[in-house]
Coordinates of C-alpha atoms in Angstrom, one line a residue:
Chain A
M1 CA -74.4 323.6 -78.4
S2 CA -72.9 325.9 -81.0
D3 CA -70.0 323.5 -81.4
S4 CA -72.1 320.5 -82.1
Q5 CA -74.0 322.4 -84.8
R6 CA -70.8 323.0 -86.6
Y7 CA -69.9 319.3 -86.8
G8 CA -72.1 318.8 -89.8
E9 CA -70.3 321.4 -91.8
P10 CA -67.5 320.2 -94.0
G11 CA -64.0 320.9 -92.8
V12 CA -64.9 321.4 -89.2
V13 CA -63.3 318.8 -86.9
L14 CA -64.8 317.9 -83.6
Q15 CA -63.3 318.5 -80.2
A16 CA -62.4 315.9 -77.6
S17 CA -62.9 316.4 -74.0
G18 CA -59.9 317.9 -72.2
L19 CA -58.8 320.5 -69.8
R20 CA -60.3 323.8 -71.2
P21 CA -59.2 327.2 -70.0
R22 CA -62.3 328.0 -68.0
P23 CA -62.4 325.0 -65.7
L24 CA -58.6 325.2 -65.3
A25 CA -59.0 328.9 -64.3
A26 CA -61.8 328.0 -61.9
G27 CA -59.5 325.4 -60.2
V28 CA -56.6 327.7 -60.0
A29 CA -58.8 330.4 -58.5
A30 CA -60.2 328.0 -55.9
V31 CA -56.6 327.2 -54.9
A32 CA -55.7 330.8 -54.7
L33 CA -58.7 331.7 -52.7
A34 CA -58.1 328.8 -50.3
V35 CA -54.4 329.8 -49.9
V36 CA -55.2 333.4 -49.2
A37 CA -57.9 332.5 -46.7
G38 CA -55.7 329.9 -45.0
L39 CA -52.9 332.4 -44.6
T40 CA -54.9 335.4 -43.5
V41 CA -57.7 334.0 -41.3
G42 CA -57.0 332.7 -37.8
P43 CA -56.7 333.8 -34.2
V44 CA -54.5 336.7 -35.5
D45 CA -56.0 338.4 -38.5
I46 CA -53.3 339.4 -41.0
A47 CA -54.0 341.5 -44.0
A48 CA -53.8 339.7 -47.3
H49 CA -51.6 342.2 -49.0
R50 CA -49.1 342.0 -46.2
V51 CA -49.0 338.2 -46.4
A52 CA -48.4 338.5 -50.1
L53 CA -45.5 341.0 -49.6
Q54 CA -44.1 338.7 -46.9
L55 CA -44.1 335.7 -49.2
L56 CA -42.5 337.8 -52.0
D57 CA -39.8 338.8 -49.5
G58 CA -39.1 335.1 -48.9
L59 CA -38.3 334.6 -52.6
P60 CA -34.5 334.5 -53.4
G61 CA -33.2 337.8 -54.6
L62 CA -36.1 339.9 -53.3
A63 CA -36.0 342.1 -50.2
I64 CA -39.4 343.6 -49.5
D65 CA -40.7 345.2 -46.3
S66 CA -44.1 343.7 -45.7
G67 CA -44.7 345.8 -42.6
L68 CA -45.4 342.7 -40.5
S69 CA -43.9 342.3 -37.1
D70 CA -41.5 339.5 -36.6
A71 CA -44.1 337.5 -34.6
H72 CA -46.7 337.9 -37.4
A73 CA -44.2 337.1 -40.1
A74 CA -43.4 333.9 -38.1
I75 CA -47.1 333.0 -37.9
V76 CA -47.4 333.3 -41.7
E77 CA -44.2 331.6 -42.7
Q78 CA -43.7 329.0 -40.0
I79 CA -47.2 328.1 -38.9
R80 CA -49.8 328.9 -41.5
L81 CA -47.8 328.4 -44.7
P82 CA -46.7 324.8 -43.9
R83 CA -50.2 323.9 -42.8
V84 CA -51.7 325.3 -46.0
A85 CA -49.1 323.4 -48.0
L86 CA -49.9 320.2 -46.2
G87 CA -53.7 320.8 -46.7
L88 CA -53.1 321.3 -50.4
L89 CA -51.0 318.2 -50.7
V90 CA -53.2 315.9 -48.6
G91 CA -56.5 317.1 -50.3
A92 CA -55.0 316.9 -53.8
T93 CA -53.6 313.4 -53.2
L94 CA -56.8 312.0 -51.7
A95 CA -59.0 313.6 -54.4
V96 CA -56.9 312.4 -57.3
S97 CA -56.5 309.0 -55.8
G98 CA -60.2 308.7 -55.4
A99 CA -60.8 309.8 -58.9
T100 CA -58.3 307.2 -60.1
Y101 CA -59.9 304.4 -58.1
Q102 CA -63.3 305.4 -59.5
G103 CA -62.0 305.3 -63.0
A104 CA -60.0 302.2 -62.7
F105 CA -62.7 300.2 -61.0
R106 CA -65.5 301.9 -63.0
N107 CA -67.3 302.3 -59.7
P108 CA -68.6 305.6 -58.4
L109 CA -68.3 304.4 -54.8
A110 CA -64.7 303.6 -55.0
D111 CA -62.4 305.7 -52.8
P112 CA -58.7 305.5 -52.0
Y113 CA -59.6 303.4 -48.9
L114 CA -61.2 300.7 -51.0
L115 CA -58.3 298.2 -50.9
G116 CA -57.8 298.5 -47.1
I117 CA -55.5 301.5 -46.9
A118 CA -57.5 303.1 -44.0
A119 CA -57.7 299.8 -42.0
G120 CA -54.1 299.1 -42.6
A121 CA -53.0 302.5 -41.7
G122 CA -55.3 302.5 -38.7
L123 CA -53.8 299.2 -37.4
G124 CA -50.3 300.5 -38.0
A125 CA -51.0 303.8 -36.1
T126 CA -52.8 302.0 -33.3
I127 CA -49.9 299.6 -32.8
A128 CA -47.4 302.5 -32.8
I129 CA -49.4 304.6 -30.4
T130 CA -50.2 301.7 -27.9
S131 CA -46.6 300.5 -27.9
D132 CA -45.5 304.0 -27.0
L133 CA -43.3 304.3 -30.1
G134 CA -44.9 307.5 -31.1
D135 CA -42.8 310.0 -29.1
G136 CA -40.5 311.0 -31.9
A137 CA -41.1 314.1 -33.9
G138 CA -41.8 314.8 -37.5
V139 CA -40.2 312.4 -40.0
F140 CA -38.9 310.2 -37.1
D141 CA -42.3 309.8 -35.5
A142 CA -43.2 306.1 -35.5
V143 CA -46.9 306.7 -36.0
P144 CA -46.8 307.9 -39.7
L145 CA -44.2 305.2 -40.5
A146 CA -46.3 302.5 -39.0
A147 CA -49.4 303.8 -40.7
F148 CA -47.7 304.0 -44.0
A149 CA -46.4 300.4 -43.7
G150 CA -49.8 299.2 -42.7
A151 CA -51.5 300.9 -45.6
L152 CA -49.0 299.5 -48.2
I153 CA -49.2 296.0 -46.7
S154 CA -53.0 296.0 -46.9
V155 CA -53.1 297.2 -50.5
T156 CA -50.5 294.6 -51.5
V157 CA -52.3 291.8 -49.7
S158 CA -55.6 292.9 -51.3
Y159 CA -54.1 292.9 -54.8
V160 CA -52.4 289.5 -54.5
A161 CA -55.6 288.0 -52.9
G162 CA -57.8 289.6 -55.5
H163 CA -55.7 288.2 -58.4
L164 CA -55.9 284.7 -56.8
G165 CA -59.6 285.1 -56.9
G166 CA -59.9 285.4 -60.6
R167 CA -58.4 288.8 -61.5
S168 CA -61.8 290.6 -62.0
T169 CA -62.4 294.0 -60.5
A170 CA -65.1 292.4 -58.4
S171 CA -62.7 289.9 -56.8
L172 CA -60.2 292.7 -56.2
I173 CA -62.8 294.8 -54.4
L174 CA -64.0 291.8 -52.4
A175 CA -60.4 291.0 -51.4
G176 CA -60.0 294.6 -50.3
I177 CA -63.2 294.4 -48.2
A178 CA -62.0 291.1 -46.6
V179 CA -58.5 292.5 -45.9
A180 CA -60.0 295.7 -44.4
S181 CA -62.4 293.8 -42.2
F182 CA -59.6 291.6 -40.9
L183 CA -57.3 294.5 -40.2
T184 CA -60.1 296.5 -38.5
A185 CA -60.8 293.5 -36.3
C186 CA -57.1 293.3 -35.4
Q187 CA -57.1 297.1 -34.7
T188 CA -60.2 296.8 -32.5
Y189 CA -58.5 294.0 -30.5
V190 CA -55.3 296.1 -29.9
L191 CA -57.5 299.0 -29.0
Q192 CA -59.6 297.0 -26.4
A193 CA -56.4 295.7 -24.9
N194 CA -55.1 299.3 -24.5
S195 CA -58.1 301.3 -23.7
D196 CA -56.0 304.1 -22.1
A197 CA -54.8 305.1 -25.5
F198 CA -58.3 305.2 -26.9
R199 CA -58.5 309.0 -27.0
Q200 CA -55.2 309.4 -28.8
I201 CA -56.1 306.7 -31.4
F202 CA -59.5 308.1 -32.0
A203 CA -58.0 311.6 -32.6
W204 CA -55.6 310.1 -35.1
I205 CA -58.5 308.2 -36.9
L206 CA -60.5 311.4 -37.3
G207 CA -57.6 313.1 -39.0
R208 CA -55.7 316.3 -38.4
L209 CA -53.4 318.6 -40.3
A210 CA -51.1 319.6 -37.5
T211 CA -47.6 320.4 -38.7
S212 CA -44.3 320.9 -37.0
G213 CA -42.7 323.2 -39.5
W214 CA -42.1 321.9 -43.1
S215 CA -41.3 318.3 -42.3
E216 CA -44.8 316.9 -43.0
P217 CA -45.3 318.6 -46.4
A218 CA -41.8 317.7 -47.3
L219 CA -42.4 314.1 -46.4
L220 CA -45.6 313.9 -48.5
L221 CA -44.3 315.9 -51.6
P222 CA -42.4 313.1 -53.3
Y223 CA -45.2 310.6 -53.0
F224 CA -47.7 313.3 -54.3
A225 CA -45.4 313.9 -57.2
V226 CA -45.1 310.2 -58.1
T227 CA -48.9 309.6 -57.8
V228 CA -49.8 312.6 -59.9
G229 CA -47.1 312.0 -62.5
V230 CA -48.2 308.4 -63.1
V231 CA -52.0 308.9 -62.8
L232 CA -52.0 311.9 -65.2
R233 CA -49.9 310.0 -67.7
Y234 CA -52.6 307.4 -67.7
R235 CA -55.6 309.7 -67.9
R236 CA -56.4 308.8 -71.5
A237 CA -56.0 305.1 -70.8
L238 CA -58.5 305.4 -68.0
D239 CA -61.0 306.9 -70.4
V240 CA -60.5 303.9 -72.6
L241 CA -61.0 301.6 -69.6
A242 CA -64.4 303.2 -69.2
V243 CA -65.8 300.9 -71.9
G244 CA -64.8 297.8 -69.8
D245 CA -61.9 295.5 -70.0
E246 CA -63.1 293.4 -73.0
E247 CA -63.7 296.4 -75.3
A248 CA -60.6 298.2 -74.0
A249 CA -58.6 295.1 -74.9
A250 CA -60.2 295.0 -78.3
L251 CA -58.9 298.6 -78.7
G252 CA -55.4 297.3 -78.1
L253 CA -54.9 298.0 -74.4
E254 CA -53.9 295.7 -71.5
P255 CA -56.6 296.8 -69.0
R256 CA -55.4 294.7 -66.1
R257 CA -51.9 296.0 -66.3
I258 CA -53.1 299.6 -66.6
R259 CA -55.4 299.1 -63.6
M260 CA -52.6 297.7 -61.5
I261 CA -50.2 300.6 -62.4
V262 CA -52.7 303.4 -61.6
V263 CA -54.2 301.8 -58.6
L264 CA -50.8 301.2 -57.0
A265 CA -49.7 304.7 -57.8
A266 CA -52.9 306.2 -56.3
S267 CA -52.5 303.9 -53.3
L268 CA -48.9 305.0 -52.7
G269 CA -50.0 308.7 -52.5
A270 CA -53.1 307.9 -50.4
A271 CA -51.0 305.8 -48.0
A272 CA -48.5 308.7 -47.6
A273 CA -51.3 311.2 -47.1
V274 CA -53.0 309.1 -44.5
S275 CA -49.8 308.5 -42.6
V276 CA -49.3 312.2 -42.1
S277 CA -52.9 313.4 -41.7
G278 CA -54.9 310.4 -40.3
L279 CA -58.0 309.1 -41.9
I280 CA -59.7 312.1 -43.6
G281 CA -62.7 310.6 -45.2
F282 CA -65.1 311.8 -48.0
V283 CA -62.6 313.9 -49.9
G284 CA -61.7 311.1 -52.4
I285 CA -65.4 310.7 -53.2
I286 CA -66.9 314.2 -53.0
V287 CA -64.3 316.1 -54.9
P288 CA -64.0 314.0 -58.0
H289 CA -67.8 313.6 -58.2
T290 CA -68.3 317.4 -57.9
V291 CA -65.8 317.9 -60.7
R292 CA -67.6 315.4 -62.9
L293 CA -71.0 317.0 -62.2
A294 CA -69.7 320.5 -62.8
F295 CA -67.3 319.9 -65.8
G296 CA -67.8 316.4 -67.3
A297 CA -66.8 312.8 -66.9
S298 CA -63.6 312.5 -68.9
N299 CA -60.6 311.6 -66.8
R300 CA -58.6 314.1 -68.8
L301 CA -60.3 316.8 -66.9
V302 CA -61.5 315.0 -63.7
L303 CA -57.9 314.0 -62.7
P304 CA -56.2 317.4 -63.0
L305 CA -59.2 319.3 -61.6
S306 CA -59.5 316.9 -58.7
I307 CA -55.9 317.9 -57.7
L308 CA -56.8 321.6 -57.7
F309 CA -60.2 321.4 -56.1
G310 CA -59.1 318.6 -53.6
G311 CA -56.3 320.8 -52.4
A312 CA -58.5 323.9 -52.1
F313 CA -61.3 322.0 -50.4
M314 CA -58.9 320.6 -47.8
V315 CA -57.4 324.0 -47.0
L316 CA -60.8 325.5 -46.5
A317 CA -62.0 322.5 -44.4
D318 CA -58.9 322.9 -42.2
L319 CA -59.6 326.6 -41.9
A320 CA -63.1 325.8 -40.6
A321 CA -61.6 323.1 -38.3
R322 CA -59.3 325.5 -36.6
T323 CA -61.5 328.5 -36.4
A324 CA -65.0 327.2 -35.7
L325 CA -64.4 326.4 -32.1
A326 CA -61.1 328.3 -31.6
P327 CA -59.0 327.9 -29.7
A328 CA -60.1 324.2 -29.8
E329 CA -59.6 322.4 -33.1
L330 CA -62.2 320.2 -34.7
P331 CA -61.0 316.9 -36.2
I332 CA -60.7 317.7 -39.9
G333 CA -62.4 314.4 -40.9
V334 CA -65.5 315.7 -39.1
V335 CA -65.4 319.0 -41.0
T336 CA -64.9 317.4 -44.5
A337 CA -68.0 315.3 -44.0
F338 CA -70.0 318.0 -42.2
L339 CA -69.4 320.6 -44.9
G340 CA -68.9 318.3 -47.8
A341 CA -72.0 316.2 -47.5
P342 CA -74.6 319.0 -47.7
F343 CA -72.6 320.7 -50.4
F344 CA -72.5 317.5 -52.5
V345 CA -76.2 317.1 -52.1
L346 CA -76.6 320.6 -53.5
V347 CA -74.4 319.8 -56.4
L348 CA -76.3 316.6 -57.1
R349 CA -79.6 318.5 -57.1
T350 CA -78.4 321.3 -59.3
S351 CA -76.4 319.4 -61.9
R352 CA -78.1 318.1 -65.0
R353 CA -75.2 315.9 -66.1
E354 CA -75.5 312.2 -66.0
V355 CA -72.0 311.0 -65.0
W356 CA -72.7 307.5 -63.6
Chain B
M1 CA -85.6 296.4 -98.8
T2 CA -83.3 296.0 -101.8
P3 CA -81.4 292.8 -102.1
A4 CA -77.6 293.0 -101.7
A5 CA -76.0 293.9 -105.0
Q6 CA -73.7 291.0 -105.2
Q7 CA -71.8 292.1 -108.2
A8 CA -70.1 295.0 -106.3
V9 CA -68.3 292.6 -104.0
P10 CA -65.1 290.8 -105.2
E11 CA -65.9 287.2 -105.5
P12 CA -64.1 284.8 -103.2
G13 CA -61.3 283.2 -105.3
G14 CA -61.5 286.1 -107.8
A15 CA -58.9 288.6 -108.7
H16 CA -58.6 289.9 -105.1
A17 CA -58.2 286.4 -103.6
T18 CA -55.7 287.3 -100.9
P19 CA -57.7 286.3 -97.8
A20 CA -58.2 289.2 -95.4
V21 CA -58.7 286.7 -92.7
S22 CA -57.4 283.2 -92.6
V23 CA -57.9 280.8 -89.6
K24 CA -56.3 277.4 -89.7
D25 CA -56.7 274.6 -87.2
L26 CA -57.8 277.0 -84.4
D27 CA -58.0 275.5 -80.9
V28 CA -59.2 277.4 -77.9
T29 CA -59.5 276.0 -74.4
L30 CA -61.3 278.1 -71.7
D31 CA -61.2 277.0 -68.1
G32 CA -60.5 273.4 -69.1
T33 CA -63.3 273.3 -71.7
H34 CA -62.3 272.7 -75.3
V35 CA -64.4 275.5 -76.9
L36 CA -63.0 275.5 -80.4
R37 CA -61.5 272.5 -82.1
G38 CA -59.6 272.6 -85.3
V39 CA -61.6 275.5 -86.8
D40 CA -60.7 276.6 -90.3
L41 CA -62.3 279.7 -91.7
A42 CA -61.3 282.2 -94.4
A43 CA -62.7 285.5 -95.6
S44 CA -61.7 287.3 -98.7
R45 CA -61.3 291.1 -98.9
G46 CA -64.7 292.7 -99.0
E47 CA -66.5 289.5 -98.2
W48 CA -69.2 289.2 -95.6
V49 CA -69.2 285.9 -93.7
N50 CA -71.9 285.1 -91.1
I51 CA -71.2 282.6 -88.4
I52 CA -74.3 280.9 -87.2
G53 CA -74.8 278.1 -84.7
P54 CA -76.6 277.1 -81.6
N55 CA -76.0 278.8 -78.2
G56 CA -72.7 277.7 -76.8
A57 CA -71.3 276.7 -80.1
G58 CA -68.2 279.0 -79.7
K59 CA -69.3 281.9 -82.0
T60 CA -68.3 284.7 -79.6
T61 CA -65.1 282.8 -78.6
M62 CA -64.3 282.7 -82.3
L63 CA -64.6 286.5 -82.6
R64 CA -62.6 286.9 -79.4
A65 CA -59.8 284.8 -80.8
L66 CA -59.7 286.9 -83.9
L67 CA -59.4 289.9 -81.7
G68 CA -56.5 288.4 -79.8
L69 CA -58.4 288.4 -76.5
V70 CA -58.1 284.6 -75.8
A71 CA -55.0 282.4 -76.0
F72 CA -55.2 279.9 -78.9
D73 CA -53.4 277.2 -80.7
G74 CA -53.3 277.2 -84.5
E75 CA -52.9 280.1 -86.9
I76 CA -54.8 283.3 -87.4
V77 CA -53.5 285.4 -90.2
I78 CA -55.0 288.8 -90.8
D79 CA -54.0 290.9 -93.8
G80 CA -51.1 288.5 -94.3
R81 CA -49.7 289.0 -90.7
R82 CA -49.6 286.7 -87.7
D83 CA -48.9 289.5 -85.2
R84 CA -50.5 288.5 -81.9
R85 CA -49.9 291.9 -80.2
R86 CA -53.2 293.4 -79.3
S87 CA -52.3 297.0 -80.4
A88 CA -51.2 295.7 -83.9
R89 CA -54.4 293.5 -84.1
A90 CA -56.6 296.5 -83.1
C91 CA -55.3 298.5 -86.1
K92 CA -56.5 295.6 -88.4
V93 CA -59.7 294.4 -86.7
A94 CA -62.6 296.4 -85.3
Y95 CA -65.2 294.9 -83.0
V96 CA -68.8 295.7 -82.3
P97 CA -69.7 293.7 -79.2
Q98 CA -73.2 292.2 -78.6
T99 CA -73.9 294.4 -75.5
P100 CA -71.4 297.3 -75.6
V101 CA -70.6 298.9 -72.3
I102 CA -72.0 302.4 -72.3
P103 CA -69.6 304.5 -70.3
P104 CA -71.4 306.9 -67.9
G105 CA -71.2 310.5 -68.9
M106 CA -69.0 310.0 -71.9
L107 CA -69.6 312.3 -74.8
V108 CA -70.3 310.8 -78.3
A109 CA -67.2 312.6 -79.7
D110 CA -64.9 311.1 -77.1
Y111 CA -66.5 307.7 -77.5
V112 CA -65.9 307.6 -81.3
L113 CA -62.4 309.0 -80.8
L114 CA -61.7 305.9 -78.6
G115 CA -61.5 304.1 -81.9
R116 CA -58.3 306.0 -82.7
T117 CA -56.5 304.5 -79.6
P118 CA -54.8 301.7 -81.5
H119 CA -53.3 304.1 -83.9
R120 CA -52.0 306.8 -81.5
G121 CA -51.3 304.7 -78.4
M122 CA -52.9 305.3 -75.0
F123 CA -50.6 308.2 -73.9
A124 CA -50.8 310.5 -76.9
A125 CA -53.4 313.2 -77.5
E126 CA -55.7 313.0 -80.5
T127 CA -54.3 314.6 -83.6
A128 CA -56.2 316.8 -85.9
D129 CA -56.4 313.8 -88.2
D130 CA -58.0 311.7 -85.5
R131 CA -60.6 314.4 -85.0
R132 CA -61.2 314.8 -88.7
I133 CA -61.7 311.0 -89.1
A134 CA -64.1 310.9 -86.1
A135 CA -66.1 313.8 -87.4
E136 CA -66.3 312.2 -90.9
V137 CA -67.5 308.9 -89.3
L138 CA -70.2 310.8 -87.2
A139 CA -71.4 312.6 -90.3
R140 CA -71.6 309.3 -92.3
L141 CA -73.6 307.7 -89.5
D142 CA -76.1 310.6 -89.3
L143 CA -74.7 311.5 -85.9
A144 CA -73.3 314.9 -86.9
G145 CA -74.4 317.2 -84.2
F146 CA -74.5 314.5 -81.5
G147 CA -70.8 314.9 -80.6
E148 CA -71.4 316.8 -77.4
R149 CA -74.3 314.6 -76.2
T150 CA -73.6 311.7 -73.9
V151 CA -73.8 308.2 -75.3
Q152 CA -76.2 307.4 -72.5
S153 CA -78.7 310.0 -73.8
L154 CA -79.0 308.4 -77.3
S155 CA -81.8 306.1 -78.3
G156 CA -81.1 302.4 -79.0
G157 CA -80.6 302.8 -82.7
E158 CA -78.4 305.9 -82.2
R159 CA -76.3 304.0 -79.7
Q160 CA -75.8 301.2 -82.1
R161 CA -74.6 303.7 -84.7
A162 CA -72.3 305.3 -82.1
V163 CA -70.7 301.9 -81.4
M164 CA -70.4 301.3 -85.1
G165 CA -68.8 304.8 -85.4
R166 CA -66.1 303.9 -82.8
A167 CA -65.4 300.7 -84.9
L168 CA -65.2 302.7 -88.1
A169 CA -62.9 305.3 -86.6
Q170 CA -60.4 302.4 -86.1
Q171 CA -60.1 302.3 -89.9
A172 CA -59.6 298.6 -89.6
D173 CA -60.1 296.5 -92.7
V174 CA -61.9 293.8 -90.9
L175 CA -65.1 294.4 -89.0
L176 CA -66.3 291.8 -86.4
L177 CA -70.0 292.0 -85.3
D178 CA -71.3 290.0 -82.4
E179 CA -75.1 289.6 -82.8
P180 CA -75.5 293.2 -84.1
T181 CA -79.3 292.9 -84.2
T182 CA -79.9 291.8 -80.6
A183 CA -82.2 294.1 -78.7
L184 CA -83.2 296.0 -81.9
D185 CA -86.7 296.1 -83.4
L186 CA -87.1 294.8 -86.9
G187 CA -86.7 298.2 -88.5
H188 CA -83.5 298.9 -86.7
Q189 CA -82.2 295.4 -87.4
Q190 CA -82.6 296.2 -91.1
D191 CA -81.1 299.6 -90.7
V192 CA -78.0 298.2 -89.0
L193 CA -77.4 295.5 -91.5
E194 CA -78.1 297.8 -94.5
L195 CA -75.6 300.2 -93.0
V196 CA -73.0 297.5 -92.6
D197 CA -73.5 296.4 -96.2
A198 CA -73.2 300.0 -97.5
L199 CA -70.1 300.6 -95.4
R200 CA -68.3 297.4 -96.6
R201 CA -68.9 298.4 -100.2
E202 CA -67.8 302.0 -99.6
R203 CA -64.7 301.1 -97.6
G204 CA -63.9 297.5 -98.8
L205 CA -64.5 296.1 -95.4
T206 CA -64.3 292.4 -94.7
V207 CA -67.2 291.6 -92.4
I208 CA -67.5 288.6 -90.0
A209 CA -70.7 288.5 -88.0
T210 CA -72.4 286.2 -85.7
L211 CA -76.2 286.2 -86.1
H212 CA -79.1 284.3 -84.6
D213 CA -81.6 285.2 -87.2
L214 CA -81.0 282.7 -90.0
T215 CA -83.1 284.6 -92.6
L216 CA -81.1 287.8 -92.0
A217 CA -77.9 285.7 -92.1
A218 CA -78.9 284.4 -95.5
R219 CA -79.9 287.8 -96.8
Y220 CA -76.9 289.8 -95.8
G221 CA -74.0 287.4 -96.0
D222 CA -72.0 286.2 -98.9
R223 CA -71.2 283.1 -97.1
I224 CA -72.4 281.3 -94.0
A225 CA -70.4 279.0 -91.6
I226 CA -72.3 276.8 -89.2
L227 CA -70.4 276.5 -86.0
A228 CA -71.5 273.5 -83.9
Q229 CA -69.8 272.0 -80.8
G230 CA -66.6 274.0 -81.5
R231 CA -66.2 272.9 -85.1
V232 CA -67.2 274.4 -88.5
A233 CA -69.8 271.9 -89.6
E234 CA -70.8 273.5 -92.9
T235 CA -69.6 276.5 -94.9
G236 CA -70.8 277.9 -98.2
P237 CA -73.3 280.2 -99.9
P238 CA -76.5 280.6 -97.8
A239 CA -78.7 278.6 -100.1
E240 CA -76.4 275.6 -99.9
V241 CA -75.8 275.7 -96.1
L242 CA -79.3 276.6 -94.9
T243 CA -81.0 273.3 -95.6
V244 CA -83.7 271.7 -93.5
Q245 CA -81.4 268.9 -92.7
N246 CA -78.5 271.1 -91.6
I247 CA -80.7 273.2 -89.4
E248 CA -82.4 270.3 -87.8
E249 CA -79.0 268.6 -87.2
H250 CA -77.2 271.5 -85.7
F251 CA -79.9 273.6 -84.1
G252 CA -82.3 270.9 -83.2
A253 CA -85.0 273.0 -84.9
S254 CA -87.7 271.9 -87.2
V255 CA -88.2 274.4 -90.0
R256 CA -89.5 274.9 -93.5
I257 CA -87.4 276.8 -96.0
V258 CA -89.3 279.1 -98.4
D259 CA -87.4 280.2 -101.5
D260 CA -87.5 283.9 -102.0
P261 CA -85.6 285.9 -104.7
D262 CA -83.6 287.6 -102.0
G263 CA -82.5 284.3 -100.4
P264 CA -84.0 281.5 -98.4
V265 CA -86.5 282.3 -95.7
I266 CA -86.4 280.1 -92.7
V267 CA -89.8 279.4 -91.1
P268 CA -90.1 277.5 -87.9
T269 CA -92.7 274.8 -88.1
T270 CA -94.9 274.0 -85.2
T271 CA -96.0 270.6 -83.9
V272 CA -99.1 272.2 -82.3
S273 CA -102.2 272.0 -84.6
T274 CA -102.8 275.2 -86.4
Q275 CA -106.3 276.6 -86.9
N276 CA -106.9 275.1 -90.3
G277 CA -105.7 271.7 -89.0
D278 CA -102.5 271.6 -91.1
Q279 CA -100.0 269.2 -89.7
P280 CA -96.3 269.6 -90.5

């Protein structure tokens, strides 16, 4: 409270919330820790310093002998590195999308699946799997494409229907619930009619971070960039929206237009993340709330820190998913909830901040 | 309580007669209902005008039209400009809503800095100037030292001052207050209105407020406008507007008016027999 005591003195200006060095360093450290763990831990243990040397060797203009065998080098560079990269991207995208939804709808329970992304993606993936379109590989696999299309269609329909219903956030959320219920019903019908594909569809729904080289991270990267670019640009506007549409408008803003832009940007990233990783739940809720409880409620710090901690959380969850029952892999959606829920309860109990 | 020192305020029609706010023939229709019809209202620089009227008369809609939040026909001129763009309007007009939304977890410093939004735009960071203005406002409102607390954690009276602080940080010449005394006890009602009165003198603010309490409206305003069924029924100095007849006609209330040096006191009369058997 030393800062606040100085406010009364003449000539001292007050500080606004923002990304301070310490939380930023904590986020970067979390990412670094997760990356190191993700690259070194696995069926084959590889020393961290050798991994670092191997990665430096991969940089243009550097030739360093990491001391790794070709097989171990391949494990690091072609199996673990792309998977860690995908985990970072998926986790960061889902977390920042969730934070955006919570800010835009002023609702702590909002997550990226609020407007039917999960149901739409689920239906798309189910149709692709049951109609045997899913035999391609990587970018050309029909499952992610169908999931992506289903997710975008559901968000669009929710938005249009919500605006017809009076343009309030409540009507938008209700439209999202209606669209999600409808699409889930469709998906259940397709599933019932093709019960032989049940296992495959269920596995997709529970989420996974399997990679075939760099194609998945490369696919997701541009969407991640668009989402983060737009959402971070609007971080201050989202703080103004926290006082409600009426007061934000009285401060000169166009709340509905801002909400549409950020929600669509967040949805685009979430749809892309879901299409490559399946339905990984809980990240979009738990990470932003943990950041709020730990560091404060302003979107100027919640959004960027959600990117860092979301990515780190997903890489660590994936590490648990692939090592807990090795050689079998747990679905990552199970791990995010299994590890995330108790951790979140702990944060709730220990934090004294009131953020909602 | 000391009476408002009238001489410090430029008289309407005096040397500073340029109206800060001028509304002519204002029509607002909301969801097919004609809420305001042909409303005329003007406020001079530094003047305090109270809008009174029964529930549903269109008082809040009137303020929302001044803020540019509802579509309207007619003319609203603020500080000589007809600009309808919200951001331009927000630099001229600050608003204290009846029940402000208290954003969860927001710090008082951030909350007051929101008032700088119209000046810097929603994408730019606060400048040192913005922070200096916000700090000055906090100090003026006895909230220095509250910057790092959350708005939620403040008491009712402190919250009201924080909301006022956000409005002051806008550095707008016109301050709109929607029922500023609702939900406050008598002492805090007085505090808020005294504060507004002091601020308008210090900063030359033009104040337009809606008030339910007619006695307070008489005491603190230079002028009163009665809004009834979407029209301005009466306008003028409190003593002229607040008559038994006007109040009965527009509020359907039966009152007695007691003359007091500070202004008329409006006392509801009762039709039930009182203890000493007096009948109205």
